[in-house]
Coordinates of C-alpha atoms in Angstrom, one line a residue:
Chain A
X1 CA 0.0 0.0 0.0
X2 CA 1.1 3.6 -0.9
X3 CA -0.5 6.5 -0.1
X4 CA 1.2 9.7 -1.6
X5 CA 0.4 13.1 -3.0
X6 CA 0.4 13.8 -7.0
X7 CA -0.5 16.2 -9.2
X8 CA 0.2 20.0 -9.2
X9 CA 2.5 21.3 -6.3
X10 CA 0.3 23.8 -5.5
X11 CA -2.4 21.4 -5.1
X12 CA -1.4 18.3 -4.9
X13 CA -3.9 15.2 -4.6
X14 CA -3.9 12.6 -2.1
X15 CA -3.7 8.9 -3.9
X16 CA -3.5 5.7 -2.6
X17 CA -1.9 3.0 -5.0
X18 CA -1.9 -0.5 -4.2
X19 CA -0.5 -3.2 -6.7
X20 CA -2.4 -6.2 -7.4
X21 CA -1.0 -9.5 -5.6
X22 CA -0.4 -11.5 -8.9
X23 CA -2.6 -14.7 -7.9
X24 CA -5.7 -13.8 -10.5
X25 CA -5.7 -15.3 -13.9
X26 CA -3.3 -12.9 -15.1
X27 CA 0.0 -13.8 -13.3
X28 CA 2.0 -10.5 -13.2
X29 CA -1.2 -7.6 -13.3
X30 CA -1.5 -5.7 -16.6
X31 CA -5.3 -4.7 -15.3
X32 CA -5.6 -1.3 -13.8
X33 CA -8.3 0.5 -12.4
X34 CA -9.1 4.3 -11.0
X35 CA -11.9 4.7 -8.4
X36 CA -13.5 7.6 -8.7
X37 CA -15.1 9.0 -5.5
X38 CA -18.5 10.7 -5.0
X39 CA -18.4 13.9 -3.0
X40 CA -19.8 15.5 -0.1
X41 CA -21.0 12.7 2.6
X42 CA -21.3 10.3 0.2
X43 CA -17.6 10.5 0.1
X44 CA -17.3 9.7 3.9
X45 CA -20.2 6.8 3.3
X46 CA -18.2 5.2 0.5
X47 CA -14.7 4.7 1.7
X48 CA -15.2 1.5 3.2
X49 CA -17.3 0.3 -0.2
X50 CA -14.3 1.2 -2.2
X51 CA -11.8 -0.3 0.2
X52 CA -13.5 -3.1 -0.2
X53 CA -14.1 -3.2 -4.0
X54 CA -9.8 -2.0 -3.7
X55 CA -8.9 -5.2 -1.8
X56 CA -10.9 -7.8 -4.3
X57 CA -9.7 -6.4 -7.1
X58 CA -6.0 -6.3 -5.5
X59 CA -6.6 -10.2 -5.0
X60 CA -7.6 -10.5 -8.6
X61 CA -4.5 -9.1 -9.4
X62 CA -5.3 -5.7 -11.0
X63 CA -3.1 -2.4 -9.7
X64 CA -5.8 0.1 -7.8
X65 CA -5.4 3.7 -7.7
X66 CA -8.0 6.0 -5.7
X67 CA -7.6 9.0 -4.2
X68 CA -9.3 12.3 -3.2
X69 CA -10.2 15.2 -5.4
X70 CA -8.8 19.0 -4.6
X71 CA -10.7 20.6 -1.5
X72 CA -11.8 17.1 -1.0
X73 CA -11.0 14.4 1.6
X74 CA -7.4 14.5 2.8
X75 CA -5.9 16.6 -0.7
X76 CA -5.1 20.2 -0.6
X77 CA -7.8 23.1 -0.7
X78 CA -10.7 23.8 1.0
X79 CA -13.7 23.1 0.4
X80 CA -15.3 26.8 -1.0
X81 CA -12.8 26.3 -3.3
X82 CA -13.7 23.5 -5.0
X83 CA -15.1 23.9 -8.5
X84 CA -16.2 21.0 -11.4
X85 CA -13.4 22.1 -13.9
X86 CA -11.0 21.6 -11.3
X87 CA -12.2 18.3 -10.4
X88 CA -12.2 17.1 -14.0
X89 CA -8.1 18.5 -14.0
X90 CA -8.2 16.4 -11.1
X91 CA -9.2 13.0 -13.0
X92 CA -6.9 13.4 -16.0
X93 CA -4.3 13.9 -13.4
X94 CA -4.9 10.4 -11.3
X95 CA -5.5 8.6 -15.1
X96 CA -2.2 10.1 -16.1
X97 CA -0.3 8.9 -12.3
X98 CA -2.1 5.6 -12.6
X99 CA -0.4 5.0 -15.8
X100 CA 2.8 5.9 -15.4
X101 CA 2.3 4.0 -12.0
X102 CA 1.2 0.5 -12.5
X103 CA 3.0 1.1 -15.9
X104 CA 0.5 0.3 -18.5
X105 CA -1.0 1.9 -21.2
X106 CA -4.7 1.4 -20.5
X107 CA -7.0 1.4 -18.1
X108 CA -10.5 1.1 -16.6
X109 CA -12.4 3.8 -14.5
X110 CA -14.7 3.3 -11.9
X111 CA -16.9 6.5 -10.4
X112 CA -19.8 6.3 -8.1
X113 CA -22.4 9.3 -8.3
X114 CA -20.3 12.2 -8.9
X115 CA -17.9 10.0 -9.6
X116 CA -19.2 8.7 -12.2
X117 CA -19.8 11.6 -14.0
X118 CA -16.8 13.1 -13.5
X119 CA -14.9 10.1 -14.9
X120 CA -16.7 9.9 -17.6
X121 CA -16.6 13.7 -18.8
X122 CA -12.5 13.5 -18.0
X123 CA -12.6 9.8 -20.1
X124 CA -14.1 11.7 -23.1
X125 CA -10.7 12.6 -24.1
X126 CA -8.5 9.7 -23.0
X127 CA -7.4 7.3 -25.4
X128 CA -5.8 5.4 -22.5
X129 CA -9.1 4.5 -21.1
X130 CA -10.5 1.3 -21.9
X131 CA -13.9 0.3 -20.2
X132 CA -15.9 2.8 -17.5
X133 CA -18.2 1.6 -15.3
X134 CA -20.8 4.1 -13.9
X135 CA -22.3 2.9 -10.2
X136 CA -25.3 5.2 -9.1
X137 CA -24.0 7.7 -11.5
X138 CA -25.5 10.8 -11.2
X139 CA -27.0 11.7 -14.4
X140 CA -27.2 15.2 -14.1
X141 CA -27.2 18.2 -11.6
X142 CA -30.5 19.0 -11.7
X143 CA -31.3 15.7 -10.6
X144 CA -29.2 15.5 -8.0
X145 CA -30.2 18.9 -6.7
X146 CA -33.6 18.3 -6.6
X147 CA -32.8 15.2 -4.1
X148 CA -30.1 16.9 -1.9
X149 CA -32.3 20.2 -1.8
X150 CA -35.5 20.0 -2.5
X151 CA -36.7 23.0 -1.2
X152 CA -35.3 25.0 -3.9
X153 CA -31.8 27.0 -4.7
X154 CA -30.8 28.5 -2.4
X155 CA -28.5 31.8 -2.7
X156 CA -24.7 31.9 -1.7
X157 CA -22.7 29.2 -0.3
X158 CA -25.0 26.1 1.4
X159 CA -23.9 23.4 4.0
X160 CA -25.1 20.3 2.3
X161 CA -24.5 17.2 5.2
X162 CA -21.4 19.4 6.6
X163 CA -20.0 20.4 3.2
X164 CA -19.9 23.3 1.7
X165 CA -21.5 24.4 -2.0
X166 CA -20.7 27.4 -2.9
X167 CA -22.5 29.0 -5.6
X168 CA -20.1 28.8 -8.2
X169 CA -19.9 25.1 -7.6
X170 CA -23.4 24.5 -7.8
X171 CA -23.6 26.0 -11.1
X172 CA -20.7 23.7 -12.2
X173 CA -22.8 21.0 -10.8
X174 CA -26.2 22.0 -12.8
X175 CA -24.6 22.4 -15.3
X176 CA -23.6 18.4 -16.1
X177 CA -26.0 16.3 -17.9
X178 CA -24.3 13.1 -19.4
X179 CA -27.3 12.4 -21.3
X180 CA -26.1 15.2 -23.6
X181 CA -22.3 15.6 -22.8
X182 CA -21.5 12.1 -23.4
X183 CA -23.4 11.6 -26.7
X184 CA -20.0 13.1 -28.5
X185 CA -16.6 11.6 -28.0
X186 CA -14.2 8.6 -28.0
X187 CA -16.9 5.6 -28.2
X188 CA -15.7 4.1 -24.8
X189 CA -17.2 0.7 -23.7
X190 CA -20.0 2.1 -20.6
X191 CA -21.5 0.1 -18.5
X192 CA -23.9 1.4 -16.0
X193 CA -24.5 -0.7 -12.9
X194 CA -27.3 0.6 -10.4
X195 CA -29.3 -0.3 -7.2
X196 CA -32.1 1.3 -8.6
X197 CA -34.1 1.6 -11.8
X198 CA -34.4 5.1 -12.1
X199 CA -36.1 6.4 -15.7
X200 CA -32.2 8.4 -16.0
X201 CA -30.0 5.7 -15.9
X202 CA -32.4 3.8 -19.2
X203 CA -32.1 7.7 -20.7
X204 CA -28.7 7.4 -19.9
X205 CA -27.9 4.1 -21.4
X206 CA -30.2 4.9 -24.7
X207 CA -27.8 8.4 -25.6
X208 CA -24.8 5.9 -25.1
X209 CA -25.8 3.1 -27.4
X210 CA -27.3 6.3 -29.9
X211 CA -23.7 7.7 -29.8
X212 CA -21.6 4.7 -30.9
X213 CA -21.0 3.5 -27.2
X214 CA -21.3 -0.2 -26.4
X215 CA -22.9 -0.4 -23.2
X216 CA -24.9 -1.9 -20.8
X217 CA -27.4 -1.3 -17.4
X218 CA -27.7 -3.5 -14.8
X219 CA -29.9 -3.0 -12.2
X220 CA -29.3 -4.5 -8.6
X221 CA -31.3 -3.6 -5.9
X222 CA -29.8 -3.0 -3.2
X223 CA -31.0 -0.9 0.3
X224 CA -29.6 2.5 1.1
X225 CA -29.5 5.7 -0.3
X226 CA -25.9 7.1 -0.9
X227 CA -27.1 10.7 0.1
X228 CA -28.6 9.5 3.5
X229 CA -26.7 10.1 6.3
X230 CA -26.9 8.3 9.6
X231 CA -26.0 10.6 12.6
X232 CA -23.1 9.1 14.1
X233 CA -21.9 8.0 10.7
X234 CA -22.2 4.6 9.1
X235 CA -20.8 2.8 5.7
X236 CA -23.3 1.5 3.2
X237 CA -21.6 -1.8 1.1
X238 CA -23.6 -2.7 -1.4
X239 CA -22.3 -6.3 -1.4
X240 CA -24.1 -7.7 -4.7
X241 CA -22.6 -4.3 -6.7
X242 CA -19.3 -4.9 -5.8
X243 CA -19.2 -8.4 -6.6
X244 CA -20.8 -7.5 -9.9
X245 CA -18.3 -4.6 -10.3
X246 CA -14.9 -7.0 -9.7
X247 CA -16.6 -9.6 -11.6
X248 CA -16.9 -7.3 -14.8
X249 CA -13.1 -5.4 -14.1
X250 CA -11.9 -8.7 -14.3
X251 CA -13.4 -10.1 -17.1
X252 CA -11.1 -9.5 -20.2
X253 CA -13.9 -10.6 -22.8
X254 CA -16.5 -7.9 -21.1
Chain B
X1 CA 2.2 24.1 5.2
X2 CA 3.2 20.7 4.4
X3 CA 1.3 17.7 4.3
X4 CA 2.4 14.1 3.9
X5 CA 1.0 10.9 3.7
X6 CA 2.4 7.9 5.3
X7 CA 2.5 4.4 6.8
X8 CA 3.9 4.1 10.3
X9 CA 4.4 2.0 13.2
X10 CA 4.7 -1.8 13.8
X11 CA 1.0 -2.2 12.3
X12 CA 1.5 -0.4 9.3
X13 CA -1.4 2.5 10.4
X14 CA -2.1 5.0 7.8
X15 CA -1.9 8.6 8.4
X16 CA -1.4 12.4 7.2
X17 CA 1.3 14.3 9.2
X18 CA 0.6 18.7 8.9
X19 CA 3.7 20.5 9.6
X20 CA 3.8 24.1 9.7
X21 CA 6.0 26.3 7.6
X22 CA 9.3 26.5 9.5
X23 CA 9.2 30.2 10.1
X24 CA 6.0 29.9 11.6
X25 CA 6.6 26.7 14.2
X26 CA 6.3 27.2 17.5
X27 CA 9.5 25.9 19.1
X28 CA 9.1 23.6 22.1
X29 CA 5.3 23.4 21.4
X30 CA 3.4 19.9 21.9
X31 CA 2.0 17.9 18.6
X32 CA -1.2 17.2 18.0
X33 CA -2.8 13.6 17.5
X34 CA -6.2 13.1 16.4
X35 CA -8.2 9.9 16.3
X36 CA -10.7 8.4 14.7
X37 CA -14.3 8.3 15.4
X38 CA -15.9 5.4 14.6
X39 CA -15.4 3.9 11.0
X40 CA -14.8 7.3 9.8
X41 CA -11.7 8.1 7.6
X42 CA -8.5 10.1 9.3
X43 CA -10.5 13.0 7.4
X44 CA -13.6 13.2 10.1
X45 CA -16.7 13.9 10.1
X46 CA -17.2 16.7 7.5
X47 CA -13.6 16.6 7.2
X48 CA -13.4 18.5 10.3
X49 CA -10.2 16.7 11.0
X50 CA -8.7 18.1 8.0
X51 CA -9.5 21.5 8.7
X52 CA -8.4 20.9 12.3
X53 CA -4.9 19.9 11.5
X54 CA -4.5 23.3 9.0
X55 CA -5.5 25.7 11.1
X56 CA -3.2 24.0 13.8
X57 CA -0.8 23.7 11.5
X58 CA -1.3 28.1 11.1
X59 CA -0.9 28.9 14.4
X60 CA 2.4 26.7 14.4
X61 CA 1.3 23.2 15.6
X62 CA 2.4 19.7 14.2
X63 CA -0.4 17.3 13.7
X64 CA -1.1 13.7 12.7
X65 CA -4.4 12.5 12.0
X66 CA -4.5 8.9 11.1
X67 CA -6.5 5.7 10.9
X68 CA -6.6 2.7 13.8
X69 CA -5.9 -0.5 12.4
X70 CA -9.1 -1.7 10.7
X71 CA -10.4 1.5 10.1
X72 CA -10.3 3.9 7.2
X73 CA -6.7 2.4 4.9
X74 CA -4.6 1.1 8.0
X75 CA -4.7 -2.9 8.0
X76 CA -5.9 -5.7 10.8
X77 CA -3.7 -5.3 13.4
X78 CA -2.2 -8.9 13.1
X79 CA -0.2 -9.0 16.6
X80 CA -2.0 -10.1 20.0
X81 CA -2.9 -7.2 21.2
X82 CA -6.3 -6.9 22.8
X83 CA -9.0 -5.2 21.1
X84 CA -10.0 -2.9 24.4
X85 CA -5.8 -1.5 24.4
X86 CA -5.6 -1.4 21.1
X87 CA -6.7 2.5 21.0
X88 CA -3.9 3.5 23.4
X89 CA -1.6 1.4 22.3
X90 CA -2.0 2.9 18.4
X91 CA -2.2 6.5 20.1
X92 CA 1.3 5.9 21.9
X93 CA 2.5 4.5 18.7
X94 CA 1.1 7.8 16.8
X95 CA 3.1 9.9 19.2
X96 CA 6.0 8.2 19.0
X97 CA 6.4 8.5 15.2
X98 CA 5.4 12.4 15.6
X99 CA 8.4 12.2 18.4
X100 CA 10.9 11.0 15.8
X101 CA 9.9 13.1 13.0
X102 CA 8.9 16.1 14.8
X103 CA 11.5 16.4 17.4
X104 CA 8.4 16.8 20.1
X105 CA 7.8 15.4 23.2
X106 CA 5.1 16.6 24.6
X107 CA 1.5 15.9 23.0
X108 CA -2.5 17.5 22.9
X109 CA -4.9 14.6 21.5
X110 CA -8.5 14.3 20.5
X111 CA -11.6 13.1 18.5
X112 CA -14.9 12.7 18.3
X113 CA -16.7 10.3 20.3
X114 CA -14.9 7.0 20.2
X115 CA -12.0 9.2 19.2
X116 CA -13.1 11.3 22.1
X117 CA -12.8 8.3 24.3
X118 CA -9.8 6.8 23.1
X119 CA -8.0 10.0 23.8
X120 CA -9.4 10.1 27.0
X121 CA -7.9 6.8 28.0
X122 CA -4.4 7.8 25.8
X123 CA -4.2 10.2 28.3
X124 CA -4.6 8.7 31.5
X125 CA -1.7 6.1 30.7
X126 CA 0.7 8.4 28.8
X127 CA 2.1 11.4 30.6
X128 CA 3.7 12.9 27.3
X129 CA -0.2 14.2 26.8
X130 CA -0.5 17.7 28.0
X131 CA -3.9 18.3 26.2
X132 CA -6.9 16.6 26.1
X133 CA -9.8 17.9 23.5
X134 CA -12.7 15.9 23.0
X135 CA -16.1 15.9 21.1
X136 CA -19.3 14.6 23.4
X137 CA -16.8 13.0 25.5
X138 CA -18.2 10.8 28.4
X139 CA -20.8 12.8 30.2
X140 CA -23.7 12.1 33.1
X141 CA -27.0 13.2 33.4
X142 CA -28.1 15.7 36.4
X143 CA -31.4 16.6 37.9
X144 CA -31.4 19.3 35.9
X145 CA -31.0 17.5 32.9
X146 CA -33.8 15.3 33.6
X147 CA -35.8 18.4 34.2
X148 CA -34.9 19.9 31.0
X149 CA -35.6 16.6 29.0
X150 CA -39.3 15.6 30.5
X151 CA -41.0 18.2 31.9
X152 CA -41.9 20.0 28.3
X153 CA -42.9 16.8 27.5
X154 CA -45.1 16.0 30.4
X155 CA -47.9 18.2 29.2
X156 CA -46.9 17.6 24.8
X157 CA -49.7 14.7 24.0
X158 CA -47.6 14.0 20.6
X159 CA -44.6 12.9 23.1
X160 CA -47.2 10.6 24.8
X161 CA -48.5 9.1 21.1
X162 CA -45.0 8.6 20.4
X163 CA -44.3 6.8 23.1
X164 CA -47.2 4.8 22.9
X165 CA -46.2 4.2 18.9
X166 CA -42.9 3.0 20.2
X167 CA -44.0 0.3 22.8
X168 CA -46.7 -1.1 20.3
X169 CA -44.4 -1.8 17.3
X170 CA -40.7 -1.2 18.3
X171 CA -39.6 -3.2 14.8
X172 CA -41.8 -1.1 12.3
X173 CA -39.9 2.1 14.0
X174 CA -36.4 0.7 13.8
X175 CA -37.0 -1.8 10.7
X176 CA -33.5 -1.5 8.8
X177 CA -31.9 -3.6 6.3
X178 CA -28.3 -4.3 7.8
X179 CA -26.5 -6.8 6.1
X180 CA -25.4 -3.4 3.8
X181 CA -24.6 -1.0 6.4
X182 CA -21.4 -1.1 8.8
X183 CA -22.3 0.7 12.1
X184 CA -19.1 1.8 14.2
X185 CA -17.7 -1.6 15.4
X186 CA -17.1 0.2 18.1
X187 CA -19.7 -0.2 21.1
X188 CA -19.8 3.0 23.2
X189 CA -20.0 2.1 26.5
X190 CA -20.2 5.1 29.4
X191 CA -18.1 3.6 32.3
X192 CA -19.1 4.5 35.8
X193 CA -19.4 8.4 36.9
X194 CA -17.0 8.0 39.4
X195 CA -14.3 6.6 37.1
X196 CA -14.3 9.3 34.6
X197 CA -14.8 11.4 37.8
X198 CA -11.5 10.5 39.1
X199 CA -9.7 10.0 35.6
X200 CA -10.3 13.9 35.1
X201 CA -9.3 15.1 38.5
X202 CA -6.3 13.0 37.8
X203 CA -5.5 15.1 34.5
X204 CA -6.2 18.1 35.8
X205 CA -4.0 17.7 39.0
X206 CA -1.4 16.7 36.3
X207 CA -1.9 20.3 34.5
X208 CA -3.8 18.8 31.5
X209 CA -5.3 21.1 29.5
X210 CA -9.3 20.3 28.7
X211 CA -11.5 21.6 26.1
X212 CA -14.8 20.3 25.9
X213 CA -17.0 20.2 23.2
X214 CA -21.0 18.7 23.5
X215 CA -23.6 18.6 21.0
X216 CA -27.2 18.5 20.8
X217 CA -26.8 15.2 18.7
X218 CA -26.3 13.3 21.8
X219 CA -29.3 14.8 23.8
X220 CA -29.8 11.4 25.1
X221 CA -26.8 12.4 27.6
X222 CA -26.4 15.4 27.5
X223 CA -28.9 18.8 27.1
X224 CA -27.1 22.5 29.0
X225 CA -24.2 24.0 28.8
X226 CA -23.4 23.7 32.4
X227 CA -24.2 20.0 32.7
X228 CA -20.6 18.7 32.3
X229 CA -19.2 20.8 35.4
X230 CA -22.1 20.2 37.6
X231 CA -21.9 16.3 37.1
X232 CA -18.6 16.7 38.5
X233 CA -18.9 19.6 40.9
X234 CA -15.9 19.2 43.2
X235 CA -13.3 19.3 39.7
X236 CA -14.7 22.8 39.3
X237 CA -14.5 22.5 35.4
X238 CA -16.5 25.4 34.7
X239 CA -12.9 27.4 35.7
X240 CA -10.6 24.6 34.9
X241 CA -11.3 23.6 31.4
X242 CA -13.0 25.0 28.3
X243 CA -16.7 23.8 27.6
X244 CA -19.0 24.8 24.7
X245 CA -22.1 23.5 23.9
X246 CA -24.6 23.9 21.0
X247 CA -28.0 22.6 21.1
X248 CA -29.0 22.6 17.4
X249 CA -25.7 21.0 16.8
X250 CA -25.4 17.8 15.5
X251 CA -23.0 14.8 16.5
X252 CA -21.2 14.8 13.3
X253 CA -21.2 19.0 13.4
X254 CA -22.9 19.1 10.2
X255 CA -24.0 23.0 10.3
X256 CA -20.7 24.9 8.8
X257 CA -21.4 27.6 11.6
X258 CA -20.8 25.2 14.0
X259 CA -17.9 23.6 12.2
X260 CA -16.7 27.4 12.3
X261 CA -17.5 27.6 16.1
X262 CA -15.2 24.6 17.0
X263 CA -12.5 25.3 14.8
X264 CA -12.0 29.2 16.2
X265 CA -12.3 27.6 19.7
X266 CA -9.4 25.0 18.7
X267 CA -7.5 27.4 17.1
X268 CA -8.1 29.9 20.8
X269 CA -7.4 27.0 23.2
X270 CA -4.3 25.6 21.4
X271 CA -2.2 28.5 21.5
X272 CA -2.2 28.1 25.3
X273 CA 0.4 25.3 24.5
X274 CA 2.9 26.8 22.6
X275 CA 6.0 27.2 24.8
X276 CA 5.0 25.8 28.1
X277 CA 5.6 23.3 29.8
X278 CA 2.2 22.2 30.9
X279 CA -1.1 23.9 29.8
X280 CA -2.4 26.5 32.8
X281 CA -5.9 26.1 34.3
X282 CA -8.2 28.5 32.0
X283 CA -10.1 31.2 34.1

């Protein structure tokens, strides 16, 4: 295990790289795979999911980078600073570190919500990236804002489960709709793999396949609600989704 | 600033040591260990853990926050040592790395409420700690506190459906799937007035410095300000240590006023260690 910083000196990101242990089908790993967090709580909520998800595919042999966006988690900045291009910057940067780390010249990205999204907007231009998986992604911002606050915008920076939005941010946010941004671009293999059957995710999954994109959406149920938060702070580790998740990393015909 | 990640100790725990910039270091001043609460990350609840260790880190403080074994990125702890020590143990091991790298000896530790406890405890069995911080730490209710907590609701009919509600179906109130969730492993237990009693006279007779900090998220325990020196009258903590508390705030200090509260008071009570040798009694 290594945790370092990367990225920009002025800002640099936190990462956490561990190699995979060689005993899956490929004997020396040639796999590698970025975990994209979400944000907010739902960061705190998924560490231990993506530890988890980390560890397996480690045993399967595949190298594992994930790591913390700026004016997230431990990186630098604070969190009114934080702002969607930056975040983007922030994926090409861990793609980039992950390849010159586990020294190949492809990989596959994980996100979950944000995540997601953000891995797949950054992907759009990466020829290095081979498959993306999308877990609960959030579709767009105006989705997700209508969930986290539904009574309405509200004006300068808001305190959304301890973390602040500022305005500026928000807009970033509301501004994403993958629906529409991903129908142009490098036709990367997408799979979408969800605990619920939202009408999105099939909107989602239709503007892939209409853009060239082979792809797929699985639903799993599963209980919990990334954006519900327990008060003295709990995990939620969607068991069957992770499984899935390793199941499809590793699977070289997928 | 400077911040760097690392792997220390004999169980490999995972952590992220703040330094200030070297002009701004306070020479002779303790470092700062914070520990986990829960299953939470090193980062805290709403990363207040983060913020913690840069403002510290401003005012000239070293800090490591880092994960126990198990918890967060650190590993099982694979030696034999006993679940219930394995919080001080991995707190003296914290301060001994911060004692090599850092050149300090002398130490102010914290957390949130396991972390709160576990520091607690650190500091009881390690004389090095000079500072003791802590978020709903161990507290006792008072007559008072049962006064504030039933009376409004002696003459409130909804608190008497709701209690009726509770006693006929218990299950349809609490009914949550489990298998998917990981509640802190760690079972907060309140030991015995008295022992905490003693464990804080103990502290302060050694010139620990306290800073108290209760929320409204744990109004089960704990409801006034004044609660925390009046279960303990004879320590006289309302002069001897630093106590806020917020009723509308919750346990994991979601609000970002509140978040703001806490770190000014931090930021306040830690400059009382920078060049001593022992923190004074607050007045």
């Amino acid at each position: 295990m290594n945790p370092f910083f990367f990225g920009r000196s002025e800002r640099p990101l936190f990462g956490l790289f561990t190699r995979g242990r060689g005993s899956g089908r490929v004997a020396t790993a040639e796999r590698a795979v970025l975990l994209c967090y979400p944000i907010g709580s739902e960061y705190l909520r998924a560490h231990r999911a993506f530890r988890q998800l980390n560890t397996l595919l480690n045993r399967g042999g595949t190298h594992v980078l994930r790591f913390d966006y700026s004016c997230t988690g431990d990186s630098a900045g604070a969190g009114v600073e934080a702002s969607v291009p930056e975040w983007l910057d922030d994926v090409d940067w861990a793609i980039d570190e992950l390849l010159d780390t586990a020294g190949t010249d492809s990989i596959d990205v994980v996100g979950l919500r944000w995540g997601a999204a953000f891995a797949a907007l950054a992907a759009r231009e990466r020829d290095e990236v081979r498959r993306l998986i999308l877990w609960d992604p959030v579709v767009s911002g105006s989705e997700y804002f209508d969930e986290v606050l539904p009574e309405g915008p509200p004006t300068g920076t808001v305190g959304i489960e301890g973390y602040p939005f500022t305005e500026g941010l928000r807009e970033g946010l509301l501004g994403v709709d993958l629906r529409r941004q991903l129908a142009e671009g490098r036709a990367i293999p997408t799979d979408i793999v969800a605990a619920d059957d939202r009408p999105s995710f099939h909107e989602l999954s239709a503007a892939l396949i209409e853009a060239g994109r082979p792809s797929r959406l699985d639903v799993v149920p599963s209980p919990g609600d990334w954006s519900q938060v327990d008060p003295f702070g709990d995990a939620l580790i969607p068991q069957d989704i992770i499984r899935i998740l390793v199941e499809r990393l590793q699977d070289d015909d997928a | 600033m400077r911040e760097r990640a690392l792997v220390f100790g004999p169980a490999n725990l995972v952590g992220i040591l703040t330094q200030p910039d070297p002009e701004r270091a306070q020479k002779g001043a303790p470092g700062f260990v914070i520990l986990n609460s829960g299953i939470l990350h090193r980062v805290g609840a709403s990363r207040l853990y983060v913020r913690l260790a840069r403002v510290l880190a401003e005012e000239g403080f070293t800090t490591l926050r880092f994960d126990f074994s198990g918890v967060g990125d650190s590993d099982v702890r694979r030696d034999a040592i006993p679940v219930e020590e394995r919080f001080v143990t991995e707190t003296r091991e914290a301060m001994d790395y911060v004692a090599e790298v850092a050149g300090v000896d002398r130490f102010v530790v914290g957390g949130l409420c396991s972390g709160a406890d576990g520091a607690f405890f650190s500091s009881l069995q390690d004389d090095r700690i000079v500072g003791l911080w802590q978020i709903d730490a161990f507290c006792y209710r008072t007559p008072r506190y049962y006064r504030r907590r039933y009376l409004p609701k002696l003459v409130d009919p909804k608190a008497w459906a709701h209690s009726i509600k509770v006693r006929v179906a218990p299950d349809e109130m609490e009914a949550r799937d489990d298998e998917q969730f990981v509640k802190p492993e760690y079972r907060r237990i309140f030991p015995p007035k008295e022992i905490v009693g003693e464990g804080l006279e103990t502290l302060l007779d050694r010139g620990v410095g306290l800073y108290f900090f209760f929320t409204g998220g744990q109004d089960e325990h704990y409801n006034y300000a004044e609660q925390h020196a009046e279960s303990f009258p004879k320590l006289k903590l309302d002069r001897r240590a630093r106590i806020r508390f917020i009723g509308a705030c919750t346990h994991m200090v979601t609000e970002l006023d509140h978040q703001r509260v806490f770190l000014d008071d931090m930021r306040e009570w830690a400059l009382q260690f920078g060049d001593r040798a022992a923190a004074p009694a607050l007045t």
